[in-house]
PDB file of C-alpha atoms in Angstrom:
ATOM      1  CA  UNK Y 152      29.760  -1.697  21.377  1.00 57.00           C
ATOM      2  CA  UNK Y 153      27.772  -4.861  21.837  1.00 59.00           C
ATOM      3  CA  UNK Y 154      29.803  -6.098  24.769  1.00 83.00           C
ATOM      4  CA  UNK Y 155      29.243  -9.756  24.017  1.00 91.00           C
ATOM      5  CA  UNK Y 156      30.876 -12.105  21.474  1.00 92.00           C
ATOM      6  CA  UNK Y 157      29.141 -14.783  19.609  1.00 96.00           C
ATOM      7  CA  UNK Y 158      30.196 -16.976  16.639  1.00 97.00           C
ATOM      8  CA  UNK Y 159      28.671 -15.525  13.228  1.00 96.00           C
ATOM      9  CA  UNK Y 160      27.062 -18.965  12.397  1.00 97.00           C
ATOM     10  CA  UNK Y 161      26.379 -22.440  13.503  1.00 97.00           C
ATOM     11  CA  UNK Y 162      24.768 -25.479  11.992  1.00 97.00           C
ATOM     12  CA  UNK Y 163      22.585 -28.138  13.619  1.00 96.00           C
ATOM     13  CA  UNK Y 164      20.777 -31.245  12.550  1.00 96.00           C
ATOM     14  CA  UNK Y 165      17.158 -31.444  13.179  1.00 96.00           C
ATOM     15  CA  UNK Y 166      16.218 -33.235  16.497  1.00 96.00           C
ATOM     16  CA  UNK Y 167      19.664 -32.694  17.939  1.00 96.00           C
ATOM     17  CA  UNK Y 168      20.639 -30.479  20.853  1.00 96.00           C
ATOM     18  CA  UNK Y 169      22.408 -27.091  19.953  1.00 97.00           C
ATOM     19  CA  UNK Y 170      24.735 -25.226  22.221  1.00 98.00           C
ATOM     20  CA  UNK Y 171      25.071 -21.548  21.359  1.00 98.00           C
ATOM     21  CA  UNK Y 172      27.906 -19.955  23.206  1.00 97.00           C
ATOM     22  CA  UNK Y 173      28.354 -16.378  24.388  1.00 96.00           C
ATOM     23  CA  UNK Y 174      31.350 -14.602  25.831  1.00 94.00           C
ATOM     24  CA  UNK Y 175      30.675 -11.452  28.159  1.00 91.00           C
ATOM     25  CA  UNK Y 176      33.893 -10.981  29.886  1.00 88.00           C
ATOM     26  CA  UNK Y 177      33.351  -7.396  30.990  1.00 85.00           C
ATOM     27  CA  UNK Y 178      29.973  -8.258  32.451  1.00 85.00           C
ATOM     28  CA  UNK Y 179      29.086  -6.316  35.596  1.00 82.00           C
ATOM     29  CA  UNK Y 180      27.555  -7.787  38.787  1.00 81.00           C
ATOM     30  CA  UNK Y 181      24.255  -6.451  38.212  1.00 82.00           C
ATOM     31  CA  UNK Y 182      24.059  -7.212  34.333  1.00 86.00           C
ATOM     32  CA  UNK Y 183      21.462  -9.847  33.380  1.00 90.00           C
ATOM     33  CA  UNK Y 184      22.089 -11.994  30.317  1.00 92.00           C
ATOM     34  CA  UNK Y 185      19.348 -11.977  27.821  1.00 93.00           C
ATOM     35  CA  UNK Y 186      18.822 -14.161  24.791  1.00 96.00           C
ATOM     36  CA  UNK Y 187      16.469 -13.266  21.910  1.00 96.00           C
ATOM     37  CA  UNK Y 188      16.087 -14.772  18.561  1.00 97.00           C
ATOM     38  CA  UNK Y 189      14.796 -13.249  15.232  1.00 97.00           C
ATOM     39  CA  UNK Y 190      13.250 -14.974  12.178  1.00 94.00           C
ATOM     40  CA  UNK Y 191      13.289 -13.474   9.068  1.00 89.00           C
ATOM     41  CA  UNK Y 192      10.865 -10.401   8.455  1.00 87.00           C
ATOM     42  CA  UNK Y 193       9.986 -10.448  12.039  1.00 92.00           C
ATOM     43  CA  UNK Y 194      10.979  -8.677  15.152  1.00 95.00           C
ATOM     44  CA  UNK Y 195      13.229 -10.363  17.865  1.00 95.00           C
ATOM     45  CA  UNK Y 196      11.545 -12.881  20.157  1.00 96.00           C
ATOM     46  CA  UNK Y 197      12.535 -13.194  23.917  1.00 95.00           C
ATOM     47  CA  UNK Y 198      14.118 -16.758  24.502  1.00 96.00           C
ATOM     48  CA  UNK Y 199      15.511 -16.589  28.049  1.00 95.00           C
ATOM     49  CA  UNK Y 200      17.245 -14.576  30.569  1.00 93.00           C
ATOM     50  CA  UNK Y 201      19.346 -15.127  33.881  1.00 92.00           C
ATOM     51  CA  UNK Y 202      21.574 -13.486  36.415  1.00 91.00           C
ATOM     52  CA  UNK Y 203      23.832 -16.191  38.074  1.00 91.00           C
ATOM     53  CA  UNK Y 204      21.980 -19.452  38.162  1.00 89.00           C
ATOM     54  CA  UNK Y 205      21.065 -21.731  35.254  1.00 92.00           C
ATOM     55  CA  UNK Y 206      17.587 -21.223  33.864  1.00 93.00           C
ATOM     56  CA  UNK Y 207      15.066 -23.402  32.218  1.00 94.00           C
ATOM     57  CA  UNK Y 208      11.957 -22.517  30.372  1.00 93.00           C
ATOM     58  CA  UNK Y 209       9.830 -24.309  27.607  1.00 91.00           C
ATOM     59  CA  UNK Y 210      12.016 -22.970  24.849  1.00 91.00           C
ATOM     60  CA  UNK Y 211      15.441 -23.343  26.007  1.00 96.00           C
ATOM     61  CA  UNK Y 212      18.079 -23.614  28.912  1.00 97.00           C
ATOM     62  CA  UNK Y 213      20.468 -21.133  29.819  1.00 97.00           C
ATOM     63  CA  UNK Y 214      23.759 -22.244  31.374  1.00 97.00           C
ATOM     64  CA  UNK Y 215      25.911 -19.410  33.061  1.00 95.00           C
ATOM     65  CA  UNK Y 216      29.614 -19.871  33.851  1.00 94.00           C
ATOM     66  CA  UNK Y 217      30.366 -19.609  37.621  1.00 93.00           C
ATOM     67  CA  UNK Y 218      32.514 -16.427  36.746  1.00 92.00           C
ATOM     68  CA  UNK Y 219      29.535 -15.081  34.458  1.00 92.00           C
ATOM     69  CA  UNK Y 220      31.992 -14.244  31.759  1.00 93.00           C
ATOM     70  CA  UNK Y 221      30.249 -16.616  29.385  1.00 94.00           C
ATOM     71  CA  UNK Y 222      26.989 -18.395  28.788  1.00 96.00           C
ATOM     72  CA  UNK Y 223      25.399 -20.992  26.536  1.00 97.00           C
ATOM     73  CA  UNK Y 224      21.984 -21.335  25.382  1.00 98.00           C
ATOM     74  CA  UNK Y 225      20.845 -24.817  25.051  1.00 97.00           C
ATOM     75  CA  UNK Y 226      18.144 -25.849  22.555  1.00 97.00           C
ATOM     76  CA  UNK Y 227      17.384 -29.407  23.544  1.00 94.00           C
ATOM     77  CA  UNK Y 228      15.869 -30.664  20.317  1.00 95.00           C
ATOM     78  CA  UNK Y 229      16.449 -28.390  17.456  1.00 96.00           C
ATOM     79  CA  UNK Y 230      13.565 -28.143  14.900  1.00 96.00           C
ATOM     80  CA  UNK Y 231      13.475 -26.405  11.499  1.00 96.00           C
ATOM     81  CA  UNK Y 232      11.548 -23.567  13.257  1.00 94.00           C
ATOM     82  CA  UNK Y 233      14.444 -22.811  15.274  1.00 96.00           C
ATOM     83  CA  UNK Y 234      16.543 -21.660  12.472  1.00 97.00           C
ATOM     84  CA  UNK Y 235      17.084 -18.023  13.325  1.00 97.00           C
ATOM     85  CA  UNK Y 236      19.562 -15.450  14.385  1.00 97.00           C
ATOM     86  CA  UNK Y 237      20.246 -15.789  18.113  1.00 98.00           C
ATOM     87  CA  UNK Y 238      21.358 -12.724  20.091  1.00 96.00           C
ATOM     88  CA  UNK Y 239      23.099 -12.909  23.623  1.00 95.00           C
ATOM     89  CA  UNK Y 240      22.816  -9.600  25.235  1.00 92.00           C
ATOM     90  CA  UNK Y 241      24.194  -8.293  28.593  1.00 87.00           C
ATOM     91  CA  UNK Y 242      22.603  -5.467  30.358  1.00 79.00           C
ATOM     92  CA  UNK Y 243      19.263  -3.932  31.515  1.00 67.00           C
ATOM     93  CA  UNK Y 244      17.127  -1.350  29.863  1.00 64.00           C
ATOM     94  CA  UNK Y 245      19.227  -0.272  27.106  1.00 66.00           C
ATOM     95  CA  UNK Y 246      20.026  -3.693  25.543  1.00 77.00           C
ATOM     96  CA  UNK Y 247      22.859  -3.692  23.023  1.00 81.00           C
ATOM     97  CA  UNK Y 248      22.539  -6.310  20.474  1.00 87.00           C
ATOM     98  CA  UNK Y 249      25.474  -7.677  18.551  1.00 86.00           C
ATOM     99  CA  UNK Y 250      25.214  -9.310  15.043  1.00 89.00           C
ATOM    100  CA  UNK Y 251      24.124 -12.505  16.832  1.00 95.00           C
ATOM    101  CA  UNK Y 252      24.654 -16.147  15.527  1.00 97.00           C
ATOM    102  CA  UNK Y 253      22.884 -17.307  12.526  1.00 97.00           C
ATOM    103  CA  UNK Y 254      21.568 -20.921  13.214  1.00 98.00           C
ATOM    104  CA  UNK Y 255      20.890 -23.374  10.409  1.00 97.00           C
ATOM    105  CA  UNK Y 256      18.941 -26.390  11.109  1.00 97.00           C
ATOM    106  CA  UNK Y 257      19.473 -29.218   8.553  1.00 96.00           C
ATOM    107  CA  UNK Y 258      16.631 -31.801   7.978  1.00 94.00           C
TER     108      UNK Y 258
ATOM    109  CA  UNK D 266      -3.922 -10.505  18.609  1.00 55.00           C
ATOM    110  CA  UNK D 267      -2.698  -8.342  21.373  1.00 76.00           C
ATOM    111  CA  UNK D 268       1.048  -7.894  20.594  1.00 93.00           C
ATOM    112  CA  UNK D 269       3.017  -4.969  19.577  1.00 96.00           C
ATOM    113  CA  UNK D 270       1.804  -3.349  16.445  1.00 97.00           C
ATOM    114  CA  UNK D 271       3.634  -0.946  14.348  1.00 97.00           C
ATOM    115  CA  UNK D 272       2.146   1.241  11.546  1.00 97.00           C
ATOM    116  CA  UNK D 273       3.134   1.559   8.807  1.00 97.00           C
ATOM    117  CA  UNK D 274       4.939  -1.773   7.774  1.00 96.00           C
ATOM    118  CA  UNK D 275       6.585  -0.105   4.980  1.00 97.00           C
ATOM    119  CA  UNK D 276       7.613   3.497   4.202  1.00 97.00           C
ATOM    120  CA  UNK D 277       9.166   4.720   1.006  1.00 97.00           C
ATOM    121  CA  UNK D 278       9.812   8.495   0.762  1.00 97.00           C
ATOM    122  CA  UNK D 279      12.253  10.960  -0.808  1.00 97.00           C
ATOM    123  CA  UNK D 280      15.240  12.256   0.848  1.00 97.00           C
ATOM    124  CA  UNK D 281      14.639  15.325   2.892  1.00 97.00           C
ATOM    125  CA  UNK D 282      11.003  14.494   3.584  1.00 98.00           C
ATOM    126  CA  UNK D 283       9.714  13.966   7.265  1.00 98.00           C
ATOM    127  CA  UNK D 284       8.381  10.554   8.435  1.00 98.00           C
ATOM    128  CA  UNK D 285       6.493   9.373  11.338  1.00 98.00           C
ATOM    129  CA  UNK D 286       6.057   5.878  12.572  1.00 97.00           C
ATOM    130  CA  UNK D 287       3.579   4.765  15.353  1.00 98.00           C
ATOM    131  CA  UNK D 288       3.822   1.943  17.830  1.00 98.00           C
ATOM    132  CA  UNK D 289       1.051   0.721  19.928  1.00 97.00           C
ATOM    133  CA  UNK D 290       2.539  -1.545  22.745  1.00 97.00           C
ATOM    134  CA  UNK D 291       0.900  -4.249  24.535  1.00 95.00           C
ATOM    135  CA  UNK D 292      -1.889  -2.707  26.520  1.00 92.00           C
ATOM    136  CA  UNK D 293      -0.759  -3.102  30.152  1.00 89.00           C
ATOM    137  CA  UNK D 294       3.018  -2.410  29.283  1.00 93.00           C
ATOM    138  CA  UNK D 295       4.592   0.760  30.912  1.00 92.00           C
ATOM    139  CA  UNK D 296       7.750   0.647  29.101  1.00 93.00           C
ATOM    140  CA  UNK D 297       8.221   1.218  25.343  1.00 96.00           C
ATOM    141  CA  UNK D 298      11.702   1.046  23.430  1.00 95.00           C
ATOM    142  CA  UNK D 299      12.649   2.134  20.090  1.00 96.00           C
ATOM    143  CA  UNK D 300      15.411   0.333  18.045  1.00 96.00           C
ATOM    144  CA  UNK D 301      16.749   0.526  14.567  1.00 96.00           C
ATOM    145  CA  UNK D 302      18.083  -2.381  12.512  1.00 96.00           C
ATOM    146  CA  UNK D 303      20.119  -2.328   9.309  1.00 95.00           C
ATOM    147  CA  UNK D 304      20.748  -5.395   7.010  1.00 91.00           C
ATOM    148  CA  UNK D 305      22.868  -8.000   8.779  1.00 89.00           C
ATOM    149  CA  UNK D 306      23.262  -6.237  12.008  1.00 91.00           C
ATOM    150  CA  UNK D 307      21.381  -6.567  15.367  1.00 92.00           C
ATOM    151  CA  UNK D 308      18.912  -4.087  16.630  1.00 93.00           C
ATOM    152  CA  UNK D 309      20.459  -0.713  17.865  1.00 92.00           C
ATOM    153  CA  UNK D 310      18.790   0.907  20.928  1.00 91.00           C
ATOM    154  CA  UNK D 311      17.456   4.350  20.284  1.00 94.00           C
ATOM    155  CA  UNK D 312      15.404   5.462  23.158  1.00 94.00           C
ATOM    156  CA  UNK D 313      12.914   4.014  25.932  1.00 93.00           C
ATOM    157  CA  UNK D 314      10.154   5.538  27.652  1.00 95.00           C
ATOM    158  CA  UNK D 315       8.557   4.557  31.101  1.00 92.00           C
ATOM    159  CA  UNK D 316       5.011   5.508  30.973  1.00 93.00           C
ATOM    160  CA  UNK D 317       5.167   9.100  29.272  1.00 94.00           C
ATOM    161  CA  UNK D 318       8.691   9.904  30.385  1.00 94.00           C
ATOM    162  CA  UNK D 319      11.393   9.456  27.995  1.00 94.00           C
ATOM    163  CA  UNK D 320      14.193   8.000  30.234  1.00 91.00           C
ATOM    164  CA  UNK D 321      17.134   7.455  28.004  1.00 89.00           C
ATOM    165  CA  UNK D 322      18.180   8.354  24.462  1.00 91.00           C
ATOM    166  CA  UNK D 323      21.182   6.860  22.726  1.00 90.00           C
ATOM    167  CA  UNK D 324      23.868   8.949  20.898  1.00 88.00           C
ATOM    168  CA  UNK D 325      22.404   7.536  17.705  1.00 82.00           C
ATOM    169  CA  UNK D 326      19.126   9.683  17.997  1.00 85.00           C
ATOM    170  CA  UNK D 327      20.389  12.746  16.391  1.00 87.00           C
ATOM    171  CA  UNK D 328      18.376  16.094  16.476  1.00 92.00           C
ATOM    172  CA  UNK D 329      16.564  15.066  13.432  1.00 96.00           C
ATOM    173  CA  UNK D 330      14.863  12.379  15.553  1.00 96.00           C
ATOM    174  CA  UNK D 331      12.108  12.812  18.111  1.00 95.00           C
ATOM    175  CA  UNK D 332       9.973  10.264  19.941  1.00 97.00           C
ATOM    176  CA  UNK D 333       7.041  10.876  22.037  1.00 96.00           C
ATOM    177  CA  UNK D 334       4.551   8.805  24.145  1.00 96.00           C
ATOM    178  CA  UNK D 335       2.129  11.628  25.235  1.00 92.00           C
ATOM    179  CA  UNK D 336      -0.397   9.555  27.256  1.00 88.00           C
ATOM    180  CA  UNK D 337       1.853   6.584  28.293  1.00 86.00           C
ATOM    181  CA  UNK D 338       0.225   4.364  25.682  1.00 91.00           C
ATOM    182  CA  UNK D 339       1.033   4.500  21.973  1.00 96.00           C
ATOM    183  CA  UNK D 340       4.295   6.200  20.738  1.00 98.00           C
ATOM    184  CA  UNK D 341       5.602   8.087  17.639  1.00 98.00           C
ATOM    185  CA  UNK D 342       9.055   8.303  16.174  1.00 98.00           C
ATOM    186  CA  UNK D 343       9.569  11.345  13.849  1.00 97.00           C
ATOM    187  CA  UNK D 344      12.536  11.510  11.524  1.00 97.00           C
ATOM    188  CA  UNK D 345      12.910  15.086   9.984  1.00 97.00           C
ATOM    189  CA  UNK D 346      14.872  15.804   6.850  1.00 97.00           C
ATOM    190  CA  UNK D 347      15.414  12.188   6.175  1.00 97.00           C
ATOM    191  CA  UNK D 348      18.806  11.110   4.681  1.00 96.00           C
ATOM    192  CA  UNK D 349      19.943   7.992   2.749  1.00 95.00           C
ATOM    193  CA  UNK D 350      21.510   6.663   5.992  1.00 94.00           C
ATOM    194  CA  UNK D 351      18.053   6.549   7.576  1.00 96.00           C
ATOM    195  CA  UNK D 352      17.081   3.717   5.540  1.00 97.00           C
ATOM    196  CA  UNK D 353      16.518   0.847   8.228  1.00 97.00           C
ATOM    197  CA  UNK D 354      14.007  -1.323   9.939  1.00 97.00           C
ATOM    198  CA  UNK D 355      12.662   0.572  12.858  1.00 98.00           C
ATOM    199  CA  UNK D 356      11.419  -1.649  15.682  1.00 97.00           C
ATOM    200  CA  UNK D 357       9.317  -1.074  18.810  1.00 97.00           C
ATOM    201  CA  UNK D 358       9.277  -3.185  21.836  1.00 96.00           C
ATOM    202  CA  UNK D 359       7.464  -3.040  25.161  1.00 95.00           C
ATOM    203  CA  UNK D 360       7.485  -4.688  28.467  1.00 92.00           C
ATOM    204  CA  UNK D 361       6.112  -4.454  31.910  1.00 90.00           C
ATOM    205  CA  UNK D 362       8.435  -3.317  34.745  1.00 83.00           C
ATOM    206  CA  UNK D 363       7.486  -3.874  38.308  1.00 77.00           C
ATOM    207  CA  UNK D 364       9.319  -3.203  41.327  1.00 70.00           C
ATOM    208  CA  UNK D 365       9.527  -6.806  42.449  1.00 66.00           C
ATOM    209  CA  UNK D 366      12.226  -8.052  40.447  1.00 65.00           C
ATOM    210  CA  UNK D 367      14.722  -7.922  37.520  1.00 71.00           C
ATOM    211  CA  UNK D 368      14.135  -7.106  33.997  1.00 77.00           C
ATOM    212  CA  UNK D 369      11.208  -8.498  32.072  1.00 84.00           C
ATOM    213  CA  UNK D 370      11.031  -9.704  28.495  1.00 89.00           C
ATOM    214  CA  UNK D 371      10.671  -7.066  25.753  1.00 92.00           C
ATOM    215  CA  UNK D 372       7.835  -7.771  23.318  1.00 95.00           C
ATOM    216  CA  UNK D 373       8.832  -6.772  19.874  1.00 96.00           C
ATOM    217  CA  UNK D 374       6.816  -5.562  16.813  1.00 96.00           C
ATOM    218  CA  UNK D 375       7.537  -6.569  13.505  1.00 95.00           C
ATOM    219  CA  UNK D 376       8.879  -3.042  12.656  1.00 96.00           C
ATOM    220  CA  UNK D 377       8.423  -0.307   9.917  1.00 97.00           C
ATOM    221  CA  UNK D 378      10.740  -0.671   7.093  1.00 97.00           C
ATOM    222  CA  UNK D 379      11.929   2.810   5.776  1.00 98.00           C
ATOM    223  CA  UNK D 380      13.441   3.276   2.319  1.00 97.00           C
ATOM    224  CA  UNK D 381      14.906   6.728   1.423  1.00 97.00           C
ATOM    225  CA  UNK D 382      14.909   7.283  -2.446  1.00 92.00           C
TER     226      UNK D 382
END
């Protein structure tokens, strides 16, 4: 039970923003929201995480709904190298990955 | 490169054989995690260590699976009497946990791909 829901796939055009949604309606008050991505033949790579407030780093932004039941990962300008499977995970030590969203970036 | 390294990258073995994988975490990291990933699915948590102590094990980790981290540095994952269903990518990750705040990012290796003939 991954406890998060994401679309199976999304497409984006290169250099355009991408908004990847995630639902986590049963999230508890102490659960963080983590995002990782995985390129083919590689292990997952950390993207960003947050608890309540929106977060920004060099890779992406994380927008968390006020009720924390959903969040959105924002890639501000998609590049071809951003094509990957993106995983939204709630929890702490024992992260439960779902099947993620496969992002395709078109040139 | 000082990232997480896993050895071997690929392992092919016959059903019923035992296999052992090794993970070398980032040197200062005190937490080490093992995951299993099958094709088209996200990684499934198996177990994690803080230093040498194994703090949590998933129900997925049957009696045939055992993990160790004897000196709090590298870790091994052994599968005894392998079965066809054990074919998967086995991923290791590490992180540095301090008492100052929330969870820290997990850094993953590129995994060991196990194929059972």
